[in-house]
CSV table of C-alpha atoms in Angstrom, one decimal:
chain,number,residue,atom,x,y,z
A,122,UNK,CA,24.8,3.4,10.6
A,123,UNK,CA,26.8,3.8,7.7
A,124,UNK,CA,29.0,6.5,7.0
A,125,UNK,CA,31.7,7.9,4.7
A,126,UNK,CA,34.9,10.5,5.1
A,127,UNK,CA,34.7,12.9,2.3
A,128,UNK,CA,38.3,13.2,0.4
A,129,UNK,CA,37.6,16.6,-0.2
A,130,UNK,CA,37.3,18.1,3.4
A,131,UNK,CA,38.2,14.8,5.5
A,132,UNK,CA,35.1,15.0,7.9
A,133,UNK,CA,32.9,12.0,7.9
A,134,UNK,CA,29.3,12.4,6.7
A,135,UNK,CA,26.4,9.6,8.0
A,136,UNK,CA,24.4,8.6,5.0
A,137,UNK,CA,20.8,9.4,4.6
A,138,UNK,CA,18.4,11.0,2.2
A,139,UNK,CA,20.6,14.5,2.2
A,140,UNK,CA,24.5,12.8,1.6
A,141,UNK,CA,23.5,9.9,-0.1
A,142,UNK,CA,22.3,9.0,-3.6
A,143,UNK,CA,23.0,6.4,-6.0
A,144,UNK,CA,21.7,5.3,-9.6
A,145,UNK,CA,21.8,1.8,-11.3
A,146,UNK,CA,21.5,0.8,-14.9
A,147,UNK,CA,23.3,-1.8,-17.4
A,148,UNK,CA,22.9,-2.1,-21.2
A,149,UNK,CA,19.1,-2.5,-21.4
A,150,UNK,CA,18.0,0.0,-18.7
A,151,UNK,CA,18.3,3.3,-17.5
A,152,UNK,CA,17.2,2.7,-14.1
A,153,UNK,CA,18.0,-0.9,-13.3
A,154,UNK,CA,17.5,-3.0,-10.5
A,155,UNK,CA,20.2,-5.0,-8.5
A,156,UNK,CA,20.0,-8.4,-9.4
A,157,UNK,CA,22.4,-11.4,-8.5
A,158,UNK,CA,23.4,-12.4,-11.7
A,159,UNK,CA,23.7,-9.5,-14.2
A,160,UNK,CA,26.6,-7.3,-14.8
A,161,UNK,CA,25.4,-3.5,-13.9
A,162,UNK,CA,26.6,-0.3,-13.1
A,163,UNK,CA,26.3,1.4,-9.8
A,164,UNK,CA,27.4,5.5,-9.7
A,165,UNK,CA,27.3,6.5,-6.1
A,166,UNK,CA,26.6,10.5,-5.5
A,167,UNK,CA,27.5,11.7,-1.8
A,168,UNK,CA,27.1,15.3,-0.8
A,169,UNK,CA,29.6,16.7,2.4
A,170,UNK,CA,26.8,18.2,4.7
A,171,UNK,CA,29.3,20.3,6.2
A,172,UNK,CA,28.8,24.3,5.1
A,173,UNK,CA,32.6,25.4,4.9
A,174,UNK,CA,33.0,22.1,2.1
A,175,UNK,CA,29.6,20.9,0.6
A,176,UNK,CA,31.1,19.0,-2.0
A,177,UNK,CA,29.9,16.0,-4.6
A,178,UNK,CA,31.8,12.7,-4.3
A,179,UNK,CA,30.8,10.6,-7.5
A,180,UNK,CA,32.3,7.2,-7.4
A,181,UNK,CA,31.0,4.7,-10.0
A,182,UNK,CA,31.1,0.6,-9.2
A,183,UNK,CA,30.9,-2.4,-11.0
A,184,UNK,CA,28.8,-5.2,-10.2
A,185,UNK,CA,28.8,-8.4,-11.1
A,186,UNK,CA,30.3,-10.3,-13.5
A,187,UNK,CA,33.3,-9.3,-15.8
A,188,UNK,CA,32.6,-5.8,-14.1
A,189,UNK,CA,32.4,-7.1,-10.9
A,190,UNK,CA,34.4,-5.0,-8.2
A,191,UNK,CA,35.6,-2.3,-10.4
A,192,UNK,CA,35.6,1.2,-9.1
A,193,UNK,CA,36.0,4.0,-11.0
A,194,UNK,CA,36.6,7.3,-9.2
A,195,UNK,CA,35.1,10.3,-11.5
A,196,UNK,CA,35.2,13.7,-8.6
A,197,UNK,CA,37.9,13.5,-7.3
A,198,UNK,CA,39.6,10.9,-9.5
A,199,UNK,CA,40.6,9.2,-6.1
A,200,UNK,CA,40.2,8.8,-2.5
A,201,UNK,CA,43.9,10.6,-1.5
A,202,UNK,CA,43.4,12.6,1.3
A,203,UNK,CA,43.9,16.6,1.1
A,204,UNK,CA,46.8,16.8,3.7
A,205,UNK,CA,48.7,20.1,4.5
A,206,UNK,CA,51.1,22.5,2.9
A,207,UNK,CA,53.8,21.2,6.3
A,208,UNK,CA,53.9,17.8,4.5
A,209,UNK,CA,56.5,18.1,1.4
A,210,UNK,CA,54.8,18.5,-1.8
A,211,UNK,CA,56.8,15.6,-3.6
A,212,UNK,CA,55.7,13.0,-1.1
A,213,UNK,CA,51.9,14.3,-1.3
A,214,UNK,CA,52.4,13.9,-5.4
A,215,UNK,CA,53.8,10.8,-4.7
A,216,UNK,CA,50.8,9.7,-2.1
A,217,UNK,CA,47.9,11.0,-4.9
A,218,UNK,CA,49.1,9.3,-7.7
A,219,UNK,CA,49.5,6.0,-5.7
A,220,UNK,CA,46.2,6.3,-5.0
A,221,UNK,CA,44.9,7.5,-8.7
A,222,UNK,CA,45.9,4.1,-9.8
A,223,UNK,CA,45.7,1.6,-7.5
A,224,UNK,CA,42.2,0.6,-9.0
A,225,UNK,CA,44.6,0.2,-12.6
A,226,UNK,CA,47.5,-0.8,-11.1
A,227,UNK,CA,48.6,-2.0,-8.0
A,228,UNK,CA,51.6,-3.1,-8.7
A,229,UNK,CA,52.4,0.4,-9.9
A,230,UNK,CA,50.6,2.1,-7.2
A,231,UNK,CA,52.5,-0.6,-4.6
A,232,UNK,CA,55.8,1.0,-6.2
A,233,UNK,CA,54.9,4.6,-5.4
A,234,UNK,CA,54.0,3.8,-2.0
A,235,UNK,CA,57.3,3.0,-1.7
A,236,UNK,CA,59.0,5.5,-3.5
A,237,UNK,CA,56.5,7.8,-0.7
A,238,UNK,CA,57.9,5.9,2.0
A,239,UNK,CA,61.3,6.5,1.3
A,240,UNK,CA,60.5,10.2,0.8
A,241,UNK,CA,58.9,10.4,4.3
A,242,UNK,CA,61.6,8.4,6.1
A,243,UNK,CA,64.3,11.1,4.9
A,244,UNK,CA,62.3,14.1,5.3
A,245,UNK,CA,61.0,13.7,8.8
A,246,UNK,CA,63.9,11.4,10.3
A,247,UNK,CA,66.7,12.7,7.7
A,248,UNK,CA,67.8,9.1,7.2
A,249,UNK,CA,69.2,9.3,4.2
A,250,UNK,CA,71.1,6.5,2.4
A,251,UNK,CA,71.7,4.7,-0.2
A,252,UNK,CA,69.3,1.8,0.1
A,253,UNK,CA,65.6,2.0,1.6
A,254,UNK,CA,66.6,-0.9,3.1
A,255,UNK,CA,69.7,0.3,5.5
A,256,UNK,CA,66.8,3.8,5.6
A,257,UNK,CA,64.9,1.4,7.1
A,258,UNK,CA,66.9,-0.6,9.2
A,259,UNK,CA,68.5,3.0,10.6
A,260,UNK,CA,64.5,3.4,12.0
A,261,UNK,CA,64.4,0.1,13.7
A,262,UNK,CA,64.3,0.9,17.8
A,263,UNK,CA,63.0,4.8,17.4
A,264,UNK,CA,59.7,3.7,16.2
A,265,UNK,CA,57.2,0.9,18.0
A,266,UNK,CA,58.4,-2.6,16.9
A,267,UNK,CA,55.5,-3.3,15.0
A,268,UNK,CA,54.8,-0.3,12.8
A,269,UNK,CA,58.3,-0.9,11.8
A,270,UNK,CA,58.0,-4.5,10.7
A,271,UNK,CA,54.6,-3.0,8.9
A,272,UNK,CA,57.3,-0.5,7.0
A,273,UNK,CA,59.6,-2.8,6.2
A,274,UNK,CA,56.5,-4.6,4.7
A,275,UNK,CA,55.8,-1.5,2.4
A,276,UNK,CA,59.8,-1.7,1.1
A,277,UNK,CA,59.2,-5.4,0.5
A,278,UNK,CA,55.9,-5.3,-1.5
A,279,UNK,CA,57.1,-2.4,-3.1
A,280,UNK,CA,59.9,-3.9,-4.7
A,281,UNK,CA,57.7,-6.5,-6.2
A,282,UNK,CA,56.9,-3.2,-9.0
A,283,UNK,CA,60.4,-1.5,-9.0
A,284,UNK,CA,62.7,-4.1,-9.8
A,285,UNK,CA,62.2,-7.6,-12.1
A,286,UNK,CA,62.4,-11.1,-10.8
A,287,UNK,CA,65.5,-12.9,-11.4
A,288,UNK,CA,63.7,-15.7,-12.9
A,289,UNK,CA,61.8,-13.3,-15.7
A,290,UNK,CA,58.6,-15.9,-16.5
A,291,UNK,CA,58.4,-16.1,-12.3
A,292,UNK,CA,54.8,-13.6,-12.4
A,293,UNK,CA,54.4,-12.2,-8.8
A,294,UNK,CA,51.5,-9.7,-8.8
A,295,UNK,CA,50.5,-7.0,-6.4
A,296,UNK,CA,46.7,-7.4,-5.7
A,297,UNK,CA,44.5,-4.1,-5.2
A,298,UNK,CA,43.6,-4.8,-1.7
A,299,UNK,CA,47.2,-5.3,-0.9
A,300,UNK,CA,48.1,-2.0,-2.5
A,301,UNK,CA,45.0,0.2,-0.9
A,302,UNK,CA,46.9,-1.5,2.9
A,303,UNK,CA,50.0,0.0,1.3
A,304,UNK,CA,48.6,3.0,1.2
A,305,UNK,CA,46.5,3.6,4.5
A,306,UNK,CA,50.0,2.6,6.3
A,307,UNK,CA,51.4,6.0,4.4
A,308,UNK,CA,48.1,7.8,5.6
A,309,UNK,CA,49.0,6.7,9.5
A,310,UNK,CA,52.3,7.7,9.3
A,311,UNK,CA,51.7,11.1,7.7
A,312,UNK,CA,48.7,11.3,10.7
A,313,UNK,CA,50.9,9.9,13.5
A,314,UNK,CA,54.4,11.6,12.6
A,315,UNK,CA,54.0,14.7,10.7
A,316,UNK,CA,50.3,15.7,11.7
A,317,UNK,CA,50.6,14.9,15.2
A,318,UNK,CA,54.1,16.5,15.5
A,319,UNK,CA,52.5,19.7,14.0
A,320,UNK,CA,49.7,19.4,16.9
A,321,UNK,CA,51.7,19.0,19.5
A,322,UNK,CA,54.2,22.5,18.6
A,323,UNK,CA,50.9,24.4,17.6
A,324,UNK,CA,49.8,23.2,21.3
A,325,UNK,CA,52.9,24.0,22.7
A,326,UNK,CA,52.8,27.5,21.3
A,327,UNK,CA,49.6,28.2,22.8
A,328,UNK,CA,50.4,27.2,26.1
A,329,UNK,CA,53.7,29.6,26.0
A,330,UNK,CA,51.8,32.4,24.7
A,331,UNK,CA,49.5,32.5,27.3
A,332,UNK,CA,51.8,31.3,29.9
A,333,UNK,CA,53.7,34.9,28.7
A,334,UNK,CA,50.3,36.7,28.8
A,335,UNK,CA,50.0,36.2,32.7
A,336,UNK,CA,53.0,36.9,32.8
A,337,UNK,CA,53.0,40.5,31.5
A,338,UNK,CA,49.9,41.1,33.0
A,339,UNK,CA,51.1,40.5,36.3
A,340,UNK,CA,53.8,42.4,36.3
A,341,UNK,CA,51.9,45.6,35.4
């Protein structure tokens, strides 16, 4: 069954009748139907069924032809996630915009993942250096082998937008599906380092409190 995470709230919504709604039309029609050959418009509506968000998601996508595969987010403008006030507010800026463009440009959106990268590497390991690259190469043997080859990846790609080829008519390009990978390897690490890490203390905390609790209450 299909489903879909809502980038307003983060929960994950099945699709039916009550989430789900979507529209298609081209030049000659309002209300079109899908066909193999012509270029059309399709503007997906999804509504979070959860009470504390209830949100509409409208995403519109190409089909098709000279259209075919664009994706135009309208509310929100992108799919970032909404992640926490713990997580510095330069690297989330750095994560949104990222993903604002990648549709536009992934080379660009490649080079902010990057820049994100960096910015996540020397906030939560404060590894700081002069070079991402000796940033990175500080990480190697604290982290599993291959999320770190997968980071290393991110540096790599990345440069292909922050700095110009040697040989100037040498065109390497950054394909969208390539930068959208970029991107959900920022969203792991932000899960697996800085949202876990806040877990575990909030878990921690609990435990200790209550742990203190008995404590008092048995020495009354």
């Amino acid at each position: 069954m299909a489903s879909f995470r809502c980038p307003f709230c983060g929960n994950m919504m099945i699709l039916n009748s009550k989430t789900y709604n979507k529209r298609e039309f081209n030049f000659d029609s309002s209300v079109f139907v899908s066909d193999d050959d012509v270029p059309y418009l399709r503007v997906d509506i999804y509504r979070c069924p959860y009470d504390d968000c209830g949100k509409e998601t409208v995403v519109i996508n190409g089909v098709n032809g000279y259209i075919g595969d664009k994706v135009v987010w309208i509310c929100p403008d992108s799919q970032a996630n909404q992640y926490p006030d713990y997580i510095p507010i330069a690297i989330r800026d750095d994560y949104e915009e990222a993903c604002s463009i990648v549709s536009k440009s992934p080379k660009a959106a490649a080079t902010l993942a990057r820049r994100c990268l960096q910015g996540i590497i020397r906030d939560f390991w404060g590894i700081s250096k002069n070079r991402l690259i000796d940033e990175i190469n500080e990480l190697k043997g604290k982290i599993p082998a291959a999320q770190w080859t997968a980071i290393n990846a991110v540096r790599s790609i990345g440069n292909i937008g922050a700095h110009m080829e040697k040989d100037v008519s040498l065109i390497v390009d950054v394909e969208q599906e390539e930068a959208v990978a970029l991107i959900k390897l920022l969203e792991l690490l932000m899960e697996k380092w800085y949202i876990s890490r806040h877990d575990e203390e909030q878990l921690y905390n609990e435990i200790i409190s209550i742990a203190a609790e008995k404590k008092q209450v048995k020495n009354l």
